[in-house]
Every structure is written in C-alpha cells, then in structure tokens.
PDB file of C-alpha atoms in Angstrom:
ATOM      1  CA  UNK A  15       2.892 -39.958 -23.403  1.00 42.00           C
ATOM      2  CA  UNK A  16       6.365 -38.405 -23.756  1.00 40.00           C
ATOM      3  CA  UNK A  17       5.451 -36.940 -27.151  1.00 42.00           C
ATOM      4  CA  UNK A  18       2.256 -35.533 -25.705  1.00 39.00           C
ATOM      5  CA  UNK A  19       4.158 -33.794 -22.873  1.00 39.00           C
ATOM      6  CA  UNK A  20       6.694 -32.352 -25.320  1.00 39.00           C
ATOM      7  CA  UNK A  21       3.877 -31.010 -27.458  1.00 42.00           C
ATOM      8  CA  UNK A  22       2.265 -29.371 -24.425  1.00 40.00           C
ATOM      9  CA  UNK A  23       5.519 -27.697 -23.358  1.00 38.00           C
ATOM     10  CA  UNK A  24       6.060 -26.446 -26.910  1.00 39.00           C
ATOM     11  CA  UNK A  25       2.580 -24.972 -26.985  1.00 40.00           C
ATOM     12  CA  UNK A  26       3.131 -23.146 -23.672  1.00 36.00           C
ATOM     13  CA  UNK A  27       6.497 -21.828 -24.868  1.00 36.00           C
ATOM     14  CA  UNK A  28       4.929 -20.543 -28.080  1.00 34.00           C
ATOM     15  CA  UNK A  29       2.278 -18.648 -26.116  1.00 35.00           C
ATOM     16  CA  UNK A  30       4.827 -17.037 -23.781  1.00 36.00           C
ATOM     17  CA  UNK A  31       7.176 -16.006 -26.565  1.00 39.00           C
ATOM     18  CA  UNK A  32       4.866 -14.086 -28.597  1.00 39.00           C
ATOM     19  CA  UNK A  33       2.377 -15.062 -30.277  1.00 38.00           C
ATOM     20  CA  UNK A  34      -1.002 -15.652 -31.150  1.00 38.00           C
ATOM     21  CA  UNK A  35      -3.790 -17.141 -29.128  1.00 38.00           C
ATOM     22  CA  UNK A  36      -6.907 -18.681 -30.644  1.00 32.00           C
ATOM     23  CA  UNK A  37      -9.728 -19.458 -28.256  1.00 36.00           C
ATOM     24  CA  UNK A  38     -13.244 -20.708 -28.760  1.00 32.00           C
ATOM     25  CA  UNK A  39     -16.390 -19.723 -26.979  1.00 35.00           C
ATOM     26  CA  UNK A  40     -20.102 -20.059 -27.498  1.00 37.00           C
ATOM     27  CA  UNK A  41     -22.471 -17.339 -28.522  1.00 40.00           C
ATOM     28  CA  UNK A  42     -26.135 -17.134 -27.606  1.00 41.00           C
ATOM     29  CA  UNK A  43     -26.989 -19.720 -30.248  1.00 42.00           C
ATOM     30  CA  UNK A  44     -24.311 -22.101 -28.980  1.00 46.00           C
ATOM     31  CA  UNK A  45     -22.421 -21.715 -32.224  1.00 48.00           C
ATOM     32  CA  UNK A  46     -18.650 -21.847 -31.765  1.00 46.00           C
ATOM     33  CA  UNK A  47     -16.925 -18.481 -32.179  1.00 44.00           C
ATOM     34  CA  UNK A  48     -13.196 -18.277 -32.831  1.00 50.00           C
ATOM     35  CA  UNK A  49     -11.542 -15.330 -31.105  1.00 65.00           C
ATOM     36  CA  UNK A  50      -9.256 -13.102 -33.123  1.00 77.00           C
ATOM     37  CA  UNK A  51      -5.553 -13.796 -33.123  1.00 92.00           C
ATOM     38  CA  UNK A  52      -3.494 -11.663 -30.777  1.00 97.00           C
ATOM     39  CA  UNK A  53       0.125 -10.600 -31.039  1.00 98.00           C
ATOM     40  CA  UNK A  54       2.511  -9.845 -28.164  1.00 98.00           C
ATOM     41  CA  UNK A  55       5.630  -7.859 -29.158  1.00 98.00           C
ATOM     42  CA  UNK A  56       9.126  -9.037 -28.306  1.00 98.00           C
ATOM     43  CA  UNK A  57      10.282  -7.971 -24.839  1.00 98.00           C
ATOM     44  CA  UNK A  58      12.697  -5.046 -24.416  1.00 98.00           C
ATOM     45  CA  UNK A  59      16.385  -5.696 -23.848  1.00 98.00           C
ATOM     46  CA  UNK A  60      17.405  -3.105 -21.297  1.00 98.00           C
ATOM     47  CA  UNK A  61      21.087  -3.688 -21.984  1.00 98.00           C
ATOM     48  CA  UNK A  62      20.349  -2.044 -25.346  1.00 98.00           C
ATOM     49  CA  UNK A  63      20.644   1.772 -25.113  1.00 98.00           C
ATOM     50  CA  UNK A  64      17.904   1.993 -27.753  1.00 98.00           C
ATOM     51  CA  UNK A  65      15.453   1.065 -24.991  1.00 98.00           C
ATOM     52  CA  UNK A  66      16.197   4.212 -22.961  1.00 98.00           C
ATOM     53  CA  UNK A  67      15.976   7.974 -23.030  1.00 98.00           C
ATOM     54  CA  UNK A  68      18.603   9.432 -20.693  1.00 98.00           C
ATOM     55  CA  UNK A  69      19.788  12.911 -19.840  1.00 98.00           C
ATOM     56  CA  UNK A  70      22.763  13.930 -17.727  1.00 97.00           C
ATOM     57  CA  UNK A  71      22.000  17.250 -16.080  1.00 98.00           C
ATOM     58  CA  UNK A  72      23.871  16.899 -12.812  1.00 98.00           C
ATOM     59  CA  UNK A  73      27.183  18.584 -13.517  1.00 95.00           C
ATOM     60  CA  UNK A  74      27.835  19.185  -9.810  1.00 95.00           C
ATOM     61  CA  UNK A  75      26.932  15.657  -8.685  1.00 96.00           C
ATOM     62  CA  UNK A  76      24.521  16.983  -6.058  1.00 96.00           C
ATOM     63  CA  UNK A  77      21.163  16.061  -7.605  1.00 98.00           C
ATOM     64  CA  UNK A  78      18.987  12.964  -7.800  1.00 98.00           C
ATOM     65  CA  UNK A  79      18.559   9.992 -10.082  1.00 98.00           C
ATOM     66  CA  UNK A  80      15.127  10.293 -11.716  1.00 99.00           C
ATOM     67  CA  UNK A  81      13.393   7.184 -13.073  1.00 99.00           C
ATOM     68  CA  UNK A  82      10.429   8.266 -15.205  1.00 99.00           C
ATOM     69  CA  UNK A  83       7.665   6.072 -16.667  1.00 99.00           C
ATOM     70  CA  UNK A  84       5.846   7.364 -19.735  1.00 98.00           C
ATOM     71  CA  UNK A  85       2.059   7.303 -20.163  1.00 98.00           C
ATOM     72  CA  UNK A  86      -0.099   5.586 -22.825  1.00 98.00           C
ATOM     73  CA  UNK A  87       0.629   6.442 -26.460  1.00 98.00           C
ATOM     74  CA  UNK A  88      -0.709   3.636 -28.647  1.00 98.00           C
ATOM     75  CA  UNK A  89      -4.112   2.384 -29.702  1.00 98.00           C
ATOM     76  CA  UNK A  90      -4.705  -1.273 -30.597  1.00 98.00           C
ATOM     77  CA  UNK A  91      -2.962  -2.023 -33.882  1.00 98.00           C
ATOM     78  CA  UNK A  92      -2.759  -4.853 -36.411  1.00 97.00           C
ATOM     79  CA  UNK A  93       0.281  -6.754 -37.623  1.00 97.00           C
ATOM     80  CA  UNK A  94       0.792  -7.293 -41.338  1.00 96.00           C
ATOM     81  CA  UNK A  95      -0.548 -10.825 -41.010  1.00 95.00           C
ATOM     82  CA  UNK A  96      -3.757  -9.634 -39.363  1.00 96.00           C
ATOM     83  CA  UNK A  97      -3.095 -10.135 -35.655  1.00 97.00           C
ATOM     84  CA  UNK A  98      -4.300  -7.540 -33.162  1.00 98.00           C
ATOM     85  CA  UNK A  99      -1.909  -6.167 -30.544  1.00 98.00           C
ATOM     86  CA  UNK A 100      -2.847  -4.623 -27.191  1.00 98.00           C
ATOM     87  CA  UNK A 101       0.676  -3.300 -26.486  1.00 98.00           C
ATOM     88  CA  UNK A 102       3.233  -0.805 -27.720  1.00 98.00           C
ATOM     89  CA  UNK A 103       6.126  -2.396 -29.595  1.00 98.00           C
ATOM     90  CA  UNK A 104       9.409  -1.063 -28.227  1.00 98.00           C
ATOM     91  CA  UNK A 105      11.235  -2.303 -31.336  1.00 98.00           C
ATOM     92  CA  UNK A 106       8.970  -0.201 -33.556  1.00 98.00           C
ATOM     93  CA  UNK A 107      10.707   3.139 -34.203  1.00 98.00           C
ATOM     94  CA  UNK A 108       7.390   4.957 -34.571  1.00 98.00           C
ATOM     95  CA  UNK A 109       6.146   3.704 -31.202  1.00 98.00           C
ATOM     96  CA  UNK A 110       9.398   4.787 -29.564  1.00 98.00           C
ATOM     97  CA  UNK A 111       9.095   8.179 -31.251  1.00 98.00           C
ATOM     98  CA  UNK A 112       5.605   8.599 -29.798  1.00 98.00           C
ATOM     99  CA  UNK A 113       6.788   7.792 -26.274  1.00 98.00           C
ATOM    100  CA  UNK A 114       9.847  10.023 -26.686  1.00 98.00           C
ATOM    101  CA  UNK A 115       7.569  12.981 -27.396  1.00 98.00           C
ATOM    102  CA  UNK A 116       6.418  12.955 -23.779  1.00 98.00           C
ATOM    103  CA  UNK A 117       9.656  11.712 -22.254  1.00 98.00           C
ATOM    104  CA  UNK A 118      11.764  14.484 -23.789  1.00 98.00           C
ATOM    105  CA  UNK A 119       9.306  17.175 -22.652  1.00 98.00           C
ATOM    106  CA  UNK A 120       9.407  15.806 -19.104  1.00 98.00           C
ATOM    107  CA  UNK A 121      13.195  15.479 -19.207  1.00 98.00           C
ATOM    108  CA  UNK A 122      13.376  19.169 -20.147  1.00 98.00           C
ATOM    109  CA  UNK A 123      12.254  20.097 -16.628  1.00 98.00           C
ATOM    110  CA  UNK A 124      13.171  17.018 -14.564  1.00 98.00           C
ATOM    111  CA  UNK A 125      16.719  16.480 -15.800  1.00 98.00           C
ATOM    112  CA  UNK A 126      18.352  19.866 -15.015  1.00 98.00           C
ATOM    113  CA  UNK A 127      20.397  19.241 -11.873  1.00 98.00           C
ATOM    114  CA  UNK A 128      19.631  15.510 -12.027  1.00 98.00           C
ATOM    115  CA  UNK A 129      20.362  12.315 -13.937  1.00 98.00           C
ATOM    116  CA  UNK A 130      17.279  11.282 -15.869  1.00 98.00           C
ATOM    117  CA  UNK A 131      16.364   7.780 -17.079  1.00 98.00           C
ATOM    118  CA  UNK A 132      13.187   6.662 -18.857  1.00 99.00           C
ATOM    119  CA  UNK A 133      12.671   3.195 -20.372  1.00 99.00           C
ATOM    120  CA  UNK A 134      10.519   2.302 -23.323  1.00 99.00           C
ATOM    121  CA  UNK A 135       8.119  -0.455 -22.352  1.00 99.00           C
ATOM    122  CA  UNK A 136       5.249  -2.449 -23.776  1.00 98.00           C
ATOM    123  CA  UNK A 137       2.551  -0.228 -22.296  1.00 98.00           C
ATOM    124  CA  UNK A 138      -0.946  -1.523 -22.794  1.00 98.00           C
ATOM    125  CA  UNK A 139      -2.930   0.445 -25.354  1.00 98.00           C
ATOM    126  CA  UNK A 140      -5.567   3.055 -24.605  1.00 98.00           C
ATOM    127  CA  UNK A 141      -8.243   0.538 -25.665  1.00 97.00           C
ATOM    128  CA  UNK A 142      -7.941  -1.251 -22.316  1.00 97.00           C
ATOM    129  CA  UNK A 143      -8.520   1.976 -20.396  1.00 97.00           C
ATOM    130  CA  UNK A 144     -11.471   2.980 -22.583  1.00 97.00           C
ATOM    131  CA  UNK A 145     -13.355  -0.077 -21.312  1.00 97.00           C
ATOM    132  CA  UNK A 146     -13.187   1.486 -17.815  1.00 96.00           C
ATOM    133  CA  UNK A 147     -13.251  -2.099 -16.584  1.00 97.00           C
ATOM    134  CA  UNK A 148     -10.782  -2.838 -13.783  1.00 97.00           C
ATOM    135  CA  UNK A 149     -10.537  -6.538 -14.630  1.00 97.00           C
ATOM    136  CA  UNK A 150      -9.689  -5.848 -18.271  1.00 97.00           C
ATOM    137  CA  UNK A 151      -7.123  -3.219 -17.347  1.00 98.00           C
ATOM    138  CA  UNK A 152      -5.517  -5.326 -14.616  1.00 97.00           C
ATOM    139  CA  UNK A 153      -5.236  -8.284 -16.974  1.00 97.00           C
ATOM    140  CA  UNK A 154      -3.640  -6.371 -19.833  1.00 98.00           C
ATOM    141  CA  UNK A 155      -1.408  -4.142 -17.749  1.00 98.00           C
ATOM    142  CA  UNK A 156       0.533  -7.042 -16.189  1.00 98.00           C
ATOM    143  CA  UNK A 157       2.908  -7.315 -19.147  1.00 98.00           C
ATOM    144  CA  UNK A 158       3.567  -3.570 -19.095  1.00 98.00           C
ATOM    145  CA  UNK A 159       4.280  -3.590 -15.371  1.00 98.00           C
ATOM    146  CA  UNK A 160       6.636  -6.552 -15.763  1.00 98.00           C
ATOM    147  CA  UNK A 161       8.641  -4.511 -18.280  1.00 98.00           C
ATOM    148  CA  UNK A 162       8.786  -1.524 -15.933  1.00 98.00           C
ATOM    149  CA  UNK A 163       9.953  -3.663 -13.008  1.00 98.00           C
ATOM    150  CA  UNK A 164      12.643  -5.234 -15.203  1.00 98.00           C
ATOM    151  CA  UNK A 165      13.780  -1.817 -16.409  1.00 99.00           C
ATOM    152  CA  UNK A 166      13.864  -0.430 -12.871  1.00 99.00           C
ATOM    153  CA  UNK A 167      15.915  -3.359 -11.545  1.00 98.00           C
ATOM    154  CA  UNK A 168      18.362  -2.840 -14.414  1.00 98.00           C
ATOM    155  CA  UNK A 169      18.599   0.881 -13.598  1.00 98.00           C
ATOM    156  CA  UNK A 170      18.885   0.320  -9.847  1.00 98.00           C
ATOM    157  CA  UNK A 171      21.664  -2.245 -10.203  1.00 98.00           C
ATOM    158  CA  UNK A 172      23.794   0.187 -12.210  1.00 98.00           C
ATOM    159  CA  UNK A 173      23.213   3.562 -10.567  1.00 98.00           C
ATOM    160  CA  UNK A 174      25.157   5.089  -7.684  1.00 97.00           C
ATOM    161  CA  UNK A 175      22.928   4.121  -4.776  1.00 97.00           C
ATOM    162  CA  UNK A 176      24.423   6.783  -2.533  1.00 97.00           C
ATOM    163  CA  UNK A 177      22.371   9.311  -4.524  1.00 98.00           C
ATOM    164  CA  UNK A 178      18.715  10.162  -3.796  1.00 98.00           C
ATOM    165  CA  UNK A 179      16.145   8.333  -5.891  1.00 98.00           C
ATOM    166  CA  UNK A 180      13.116   9.915  -7.549  1.00 99.00           C
ATOM    167  CA  UNK A 181      10.462   7.733  -9.206  1.00 99.00           C
ATOM    168  CA  UNK A 182       7.844   9.485 -11.331  1.00 99.00           C
ATOM    169  CA  UNK A 183       5.245   8.592 -13.919  1.00 98.00           C
ATOM    170  CA  UNK A 184       2.155   9.938 -15.638  1.00 98.00           C
ATOM    171  CA  UNK A 185      -1.172   8.133 -16.158  1.00 98.00           C
ATOM    172  CA  UNK A 186      -0.314   4.485 -16.966  1.00 98.00           C
ATOM    173  CA  UNK A 187       3.167   5.512 -15.854  1.00 98.00           C
ATOM    174  CA  UNK A 188       1.618   6.640 -12.555  1.00 98.00           C
ATOM    175  CA  UNK A 189       0.143   3.165 -12.182  1.00 98.00           C
ATOM    176  CA  UNK A 190       3.668   1.857 -12.753  1.00 98.00           C
ATOM    177  CA  UNK A 191       5.013   4.049  -9.934  1.00 98.00           C
ATOM    178  CA  UNK A 192       2.496   2.489  -7.544  1.00 98.00           C
ATOM    179  CA  UNK A 193       3.544  -0.989  -8.694  1.00 98.00           C
ATOM    180  CA  UNK A 194       7.231  -0.129  -8.302  1.00 98.00           C
ATOM    181  CA  UNK A 195       6.669   1.000  -4.721  1.00 98.00           C
ATOM    182  CA  UNK A 196       5.188  -2.427  -4.042  1.00 98.00           C
ATOM    183  CA  UNK A 197       8.130  -4.070  -5.817  1.00 98.00           C
ATOM    184  CA  UNK A 198      11.153  -2.357  -4.289  1.00 98.00           C
ATOM    185  CA  UNK A 199      13.057  -3.682  -1.298  1.00 98.00           C
ATOM    186  CA  UNK A 200      13.330  -1.873   2.017  1.00 98.00           C
ATOM    187  CA  UNK A 201      16.924  -1.031   1.115  1.00 98.00           C
ATOM    188  CA  UNK A 202      15.844   0.612  -2.137  1.00 98.00           C
ATOM    189  CA  UNK A 203      13.033   2.398  -0.331  1.00 98.00           C
ATOM    190  CA  UNK A 204      15.606   3.916   2.034  1.00 98.00           C
ATOM    191  CA  UNK A 205      17.123   5.625  -1.031  1.00 98.00           C
ATOM    192  CA  UNK A 206      13.793   7.164  -2.096  1.00 98.00           C
ATOM    193  CA  UNK A 207      13.534  10.935  -1.868  1.00 98.00           C
ATOM    194  CA  UNK A 208      10.016  10.880  -3.331  1.00 98.00           C
ATOM    195  CA  UNK A 209       7.662   9.117  -5.734  1.00 99.00           C
ATOM    196  CA  UNK A 210       5.390  11.170  -8.008  1.00 99.00           C
ATOM    197  CA  UNK A 211       2.121   9.600  -9.179  1.00 98.00           C
ATOM    198  CA  UNK A 212       0.889  12.122 -11.745  1.00 98.00           C
ATOM    199  CA  UNK A 213      -2.660  11.626 -13.000  1.00 98.00           C
ATOM    200  CA  UNK A 214      -3.378   8.276 -11.411  1.00 98.00           C
ATOM    201  CA  UNK A 215      -4.834   7.004  -8.139  1.00 98.00           C
ATOM    202  CA  UNK A 216      -3.374   5.651  -4.930  1.00 98.00           C
ATOM    203  CA  UNK A 217      -5.951   3.668  -2.963  1.00 98.00           C
ATOM    204  CA  UNK A 218      -6.336   2.498   0.611  1.00 98.00           C
ATOM    205  CA  UNK A 219      -5.816  -1.035  -0.684  1.00 98.00           C
ATOM    206  CA  UNK A 220      -2.493   0.009  -2.231  1.00 98.00           C
ATOM    207  CA  UNK A 221      -1.361   1.523   1.065  1.00 98.00           C
ATOM    208  CA  UNK A 222      -2.519  -1.484   3.088  1.00 98.00           C
ATOM    209  CA  UNK A 223      -0.511  -3.728   0.791  1.00 98.00           C
ATOM    210  CA  UNK A 224       2.591  -1.565   0.678  1.00 98.00           C
ATOM    211  CA  UNK A 225       4.242   0.240   3.625  1.00 97.00           C
ATOM    212  CA  UNK A 226       6.495   2.011   1.108  1.00 98.00           C
ATOM    213  CA  UNK A 227       3.515   4.162   0.079  1.00 98.00           C
ATOM    214  CA  UNK A 228       3.491   7.007   2.595  1.00 98.00           C
ATOM    215  CA  UNK A 229       1.444  10.047   1.520  1.00 98.00           C
ATOM    216  CA  UNK A 230       3.318  13.338   1.375  1.00 98.00           C
ATOM    217  CA  UNK A 231       2.204  15.819   4.036  1.00 98.00           C
ATOM    218  CA  UNK A 232       4.206  18.835   2.956  1.00 98.00           C
ATOM    219  CA  UNK A 233       6.924  20.199   0.693  1.00 98.00           C
ATOM    220  CA  UNK A 234      10.047  18.656   2.186  1.00 98.00           C
ATOM    221  CA  UNK A 235       9.232  15.226   3.631  1.00 98.00           C
ATOM    222  CA  UNK A 236      11.137  12.334   2.075  1.00 98.00           C
ATOM    223  CA  UNK A 237      10.344   8.715   1.293  1.00 98.00           C
ATOM    224  CA  UNK A 238       6.837   9.907   0.428  1.00 98.00           C
ATOM    225  CA  UNK A 239       4.363   9.571  -2.416  1.00 98.00           C
ATOM    226  CA  UNK A 240       2.985  12.646  -4.166  1.00 98.00           C
ATOM    227  CA  UNK A 241      -0.313  11.981  -5.929  1.00 98.00           C
ATOM    228  CA  UNK A 242      -2.825  14.273  -7.628  1.00 98.00           C
ATOM    229  CA  UNK A 243      -5.507  14.387 -10.335  1.00 98.00           C
ATOM    230  CA  UNK A 244      -7.028  17.568 -11.786  1.00 98.00           C
ATOM    231  CA  UNK A 245     -10.678  18.214 -12.672  1.00 98.00           C
ATOM    232  CA  UNK A 246     -12.862  21.233 -13.418  1.00 97.00           C
ATOM    233  CA  UNK A 247     -15.454  19.920 -10.972  1.00 97.00           C
ATOM    234  CA  UNK A 248     -15.592  16.864  -8.715  1.00 98.00           C
ATOM    235  CA  UNK A 249     -18.503  15.510 -10.767  1.00 97.00           C
ATOM    236  CA  UNK A 250     -15.996  14.822 -13.553  1.00 97.00           C
ATOM    237  CA  UNK A 251     -13.833  12.379 -11.568  1.00 97.00           C
ATOM    238  CA  UNK A 252     -13.069   9.275 -13.648  1.00 96.00           C
ATOM    239  CA  UNK A 253     -12.966   6.435 -11.073  1.00 96.00           C
ATOM    240  CA  UNK A 254     -10.766   4.200 -13.241  1.00 96.00           C
ATOM    241  CA  UNK A 255      -8.018   6.852 -13.079  1.00 97.00           C
ATOM    242  CA  UNK A 256      -8.695   9.353 -10.339  1.00 97.00           C
ATOM    243  CA  UNK A 257     -10.612   7.639  -7.514  1.00 97.00           C
ATOM    244  CA  UNK A 258      -7.657   8.188  -5.209  1.00 98.00           C
ATOM    245  CA  UNK A 259      -7.502   8.089  -1.436  1.00 98.00           C
ATOM    246  CA  UNK A 260      -4.610  10.542  -1.209  1.00 98.00           C
ATOM    247  CA  UNK A 261      -3.840  13.898  -2.818  1.00 98.00           C
ATOM    248  CA  UNK A 262      -1.574  16.866  -2.296  1.00 98.00           C
ATOM    249  CA  UNK A 263      -1.668  20.269  -3.956  1.00 98.00           C
ATOM    250  CA  UNK A 264       1.616  20.631  -5.905  1.00 98.00           C
ATOM    251  CA  UNK A 265       1.329  24.423  -5.936  1.00 98.00           C
ATOM    252  CA  UNK A 266       1.269  25.068  -2.164  1.00 98.00           C
ATOM    253  CA  UNK A 267       2.075  21.527  -0.946  1.00 98.00           C
ATOM    254  CA  UNK A 268      -0.918  21.398   1.374  1.00 98.00           C
ATOM    255  CA  UNK A 269      -3.381  18.551   1.909  1.00 98.00           C
ATOM    256  CA  UNK A 270      -6.281  20.787   2.930  1.00 98.00           C
ATOM    257  CA  UNK A 271      -8.564  23.060   0.906  1.00 98.00           C
ATOM    258  CA  UNK A 272      -6.311  26.134   1.037  1.00 98.00           C
ATOM    259  CA  UNK A 273      -6.375  27.493  -2.536  1.00 98.00           C
ATOM    260  CA  UNK A 274      -3.174  28.220  -4.439  1.00 98.00           C
ATOM    261  CA  UNK A 275      -2.578  30.575  -7.362  1.00 98.00           C
ATOM    262  CA  UNK A 276      -0.709  29.241 -10.365  1.00 98.00           C
ATOM    263  CA  UNK A 277       0.577  31.397 -13.250  1.00 96.00           C
ATOM    264  CA  UNK A 278      -1.263  34.429 -11.773  1.00 97.00           C
ATOM    265  CA  UNK A 279      -4.693  33.476 -13.162  1.00 97.00           C
ATOM    266  CA  UNK A 280      -5.330  29.830 -12.254  1.00 98.00           C
ATOM    267  CA  UNK A 281      -6.612  28.731  -8.869  1.00 98.00           C
ATOM    268  CA  UNK A 282      -5.876  25.176  -7.756  1.00 98.00           C
ATOM    269  CA  UNK A 283      -7.885  23.960  -4.771  1.00 98.00           C
ATOM    270  CA  UNK A 284      -7.763  20.504  -3.246  1.00 98.00           C
ATOM    271  CA  UNK A 285     -11.135  18.916  -2.496  1.00 98.00           C
ATOM    272  CA  UNK A 286     -10.171  16.835   0.568  1.00 97.00           C
ATOM    273  CA  UNK A 287     -13.289  14.673   0.594  1.00 97.00           C
ATOM    274  CA  UNK A 288     -12.669  13.622  -3.021  1.00 98.00           C
ATOM    275  CA  UNK A 289      -8.840  13.691  -3.042  1.00 98.00           C
ATOM    276  CA  UNK A 290      -8.627  15.635  -6.314  1.00 98.00           C
ATOM    277  CA  UNK A 291      -7.527  19.090  -7.416  1.00 98.00           C
ATOM    278  CA  UNK A 292     -10.151  21.466  -8.777  1.00 98.00           C
ATOM    279  CA  UNK A 293      -8.826  24.008 -11.288  1.00 98.00           C
ATOM    280  CA  UNK A 294     -10.625  27.294 -11.895  1.00 98.00           C
ATOM    281  CA  UNK A 295      -9.572  29.961 -14.364  1.00 97.00           C
ATOM    282  CA  UNK A 296      -8.148  27.267 -16.634  1.00 97.00           C
ATOM    283  CA  UNK A 297     -10.055  25.649 -19.490  1.00 93.00           C
ATOM    284  CA  UNK A 298      -7.523  22.979 -20.434  1.00 95.00           C
ATOM    285  CA  UNK A 299      -8.866  23.356 -23.969  1.00 94.00           C
ATOM    286  CA  UNK A 300      -5.515  22.335 -25.460  1.00 95.00           C
ATOM    287  CA  UNK A 301      -6.204  18.803 -24.227  1.00 96.00           C
ATOM    288  CA  UNK A 302      -8.832  17.382 -26.548  1.00 95.00           C
ATOM    289  CA  UNK A 303     -11.446  14.920 -25.249  1.00 94.00           C
ATOM    290  CA  UNK A 304     -10.692  11.294 -26.056  1.00 93.00           C
ATOM    291  CA  UNK A 305     -13.473   8.696 -26.402  1.00 90.00           C
ATOM    292  CA  UNK A 306     -15.365  10.075 -23.390  1.00 88.00           C
ATOM    293  CA  UNK A 307     -12.536   8.802 -21.180  1.00 93.00           C
ATOM    294  CA  UNK A 308     -10.178  11.717 -20.537  1.00 95.00           C
ATOM    295  CA  UNK A 309     -10.250  15.503 -20.806  1.00 96.00           C
ATOM    296  CA  UNK A 310     -14.033  15.509 -20.472  1.00 94.00           C
ATOM    297  CA  UNK A 311     -14.468  17.781 -17.460  1.00 95.00           C
ATOM    298  CA  UNK A 312     -11.349  16.276 -15.984  1.00 96.00           C
ATOM    299  CA  UNK A 313      -8.078  17.765 -17.250  1.00 97.00           C
ATOM    300  CA  UNK A 314      -6.084  14.551 -17.282  1.00 98.00           C
ATOM    301  CA  UNK A 315      -3.788  15.669 -20.080  1.00 97.00           C
ATOM    302  CA  UNK A 316      -2.417  18.581 -18.043  1.00 98.00           C
ATOM    303  CA  UNK A 317      -0.888  16.675 -15.128  1.00 98.00           C
ATOM    304  CA  UNK A 318       2.845  16.684 -16.049  1.00 98.00           C
ATOM    305  CA  UNK A 319       2.701  20.092 -17.754  1.00 98.00           C
ATOM    306  CA  UNK A 320       0.524  22.500 -15.789  1.00 98.00           C
ATOM    307  CA  UNK A 321       2.612  21.973 -12.647  1.00 98.00           C
ATOM    308  CA  UNK A 322       5.995  21.424 -14.306  1.00 98.00           C
ATOM    309  CA  UNK A 323       7.744  24.332 -12.558  1.00 98.00           C
ATOM    310  CA  UNK A 324       6.349  23.232  -9.193  1.00 98.00           C
ATOM    311  CA  UNK A 325       7.500  19.672  -9.762  1.00 98.00           C
ATOM    312  CA  UNK A 326      10.996  20.681 -10.899  1.00 98.00           C
ATOM    313  CA  UNK A 327      11.492  22.820  -7.784  1.00 98.00           C
ATOM    314  CA  UNK A 328      10.097  20.130  -5.519  1.00 98.00           C
ATOM    315  CA  UNK A 329      12.336  17.389  -6.873  1.00 98.00           C
ATOM    316  CA  UNK A 330      15.324  19.583  -6.002  1.00 98.00           C
ATOM    317  CA  UNK A 331      13.893  20.364  -2.543  1.00 98.00           C
ATOM    318  CA  UNK A 332      13.244  16.735  -1.649  1.00 98.00           C
ATOM    319  CA  UNK A 333      16.577  15.548  -3.073  1.00 98.00           C
ATOM    320  CA  UNK A 334      18.325  18.127  -0.885  1.00 98.00           C
ATOM    321  CA  UNK A 335      16.257  17.122   2.138  1.00 98.00           C
ATOM    322  CA  UNK A 336      17.149  13.476   1.547  1.00 98.00           C
ATOM    323  CA  UNK A 337      20.867  14.302   1.341  1.00 98.00           C
ATOM    324  CA  UNK A 338      20.711  16.375   4.534  1.00 97.00           C
ATOM    325  CA  UNK A 339      18.868  13.604   6.346  1.00 95.00           C
ATOM    326  CA  UNK A 340      21.316  10.918   5.221  1.00 95.00           C
ATOM    327  CA  UNK A 341      24.473  12.920   5.840  1.00 87.00           C
ATOM    328  CA  UNK A 342      23.924  12.959   9.610  1.00 70.00           C
TER     329      UNK A 342
END
C-alpha cells in the first residue's frame, strides 16, 4: 500500500512539473484512442531579469508604475520529441522576442513619464481562442493567468507603493487585467489609478464577482476600469472577445454615442447598446484577418495602436488625479 501511494504521488508530481499527459477515450466504434502527448513549459522565475521588459521613463518621480500584460503571440507548437504545447515558452528566446515586439511598442508610449514593467508569461496559444469555445479557453488560460498573478505579486512587493498604479493589457493581456482586478487586495486597489482592458470584454458577471471593477465614466476618475473593442459594424462583434457590458470612448472619454474625431479623418462612435466602438473612415487593412477569428469586420489588431496618443495622455491625467486625491 505504501509503494502504491508513493507511485501515485510521483505521478501527480510529474504531471504538475511539466510534462506529458496520455489519456484514453472511446470513439464511435468503442475503439480506444490514445490522446496526443502534451508539453507544459517550465514556469517563469520572476527573480530573473530575463523574464521582464522594463523601462524607466520617470526622471522627475511624478509618474505612475505601469504593469503591462502582452497579448497572444504563439500558435500551438511541437517539441523535438513530438509533444504538442498549448503555451508560449518563456525560456525560448524566439518566443520572448515575439512578445517583446508588442511590449516595446507599447512601452514607447506608456513609459515616458512612468516606470514600465511587463512580464513574459506562458500565454495560451491562439489555437484555444480560435475554437471560440469558452470552456476550452477557460481551461487553457488558467496556467497563463497564474503566471500573470505571480508576476504581479512580485512586482507589487518590490515597487514603491506610494506611487499610482496602472494595470494594462491587450487581448489575452486584457483578460489578465480582469483577472488581476479580481486578485488584488483592497489595499492594492487603493493604489490603482486605472486599469486598461484593451480589446477584451468586461462582463456583468465579472463586475458582480469583483467590486474592484468600476467602469470609467469620464477622463479623470480613478480606481476605474477602461474597456473598449473596435469594429467596423456591430454585426462583426466576436462574442468570445468583445461581448462586453462596459465601454468608454478613449478619444472623447464619453460613454454615450457622441462621436469623436481621431487623426482628422477617423470617426469613433460608441454604440451604447452593444458596448463597442464603431470606426468609420478607417479600414484597418494593415491588420490581416486571422482564421476567421480577428480582424474580420472587427479591428481587433488596432486596439493598443490606434488610440496610443489618447492612452498615453490619459495615463498621465489619471496618475495626476490619483496623486491629487491622495495628497489631501
């Protein structure tokens, strides 16, 4: 009996630490089918500076600390010994390079005047999202969200907590922002100037679960969540990503249908009944369609870039508002 228990504990340990899982099921003919072997990459070590992209842009010490979560960059891939992986490998230099492509572009407009921190994490691959199945996504994304929570706790424990906090993320990173708002303590929430959910949804269920999710109502309120998704027409809303119950226009910071002009030629109008932004005068053609999931009538790929100047200004505005509020 003792040997049997030891064997069971060893088997559980092997599964947790990385490996491969082989399961059996029956097909229509009741013939046993062996599932493919799966690989889980080694967890990040957030004491290792290799696991971070950082930028110090706050020479005056008057800005915010920005924690940014990158979107999805990898497809399913195979190990040399033939195991499939549903996650990015943070120890793979190529995977880090892919993530850094986005992170560095975001840092270019979020870090000036601020301290910027972005962790690499084992984000789940695009293949989960392509299924457009909530159960599949929720199952696979748990590991990714665990990494993000671990990274955030590491960051939070080491930063100067007298400074305003900004949390931001795009797409899968936006999902991570929602999960972080559910994760943080009331004390950490009191440090929050704003959370930016770019290109992902915030639902009534999320808000019912988490009092830290308070929809932004204007340009200067603090402790709030900014959320938006952009489409060419409401018929192109992708529920798995953009079926949100809150939205704010990042050009005029209104929650009604008042249109706003961006870059002289683009009109951004919020559709209040659908909680999305509708862009006219902008094709978004630089964002190629991907597997009938994104950039097909929606303009998912534009979210951190089209509004980058608006977001940079707003981070500064809300950080200042937070400092004024907390200096009284």
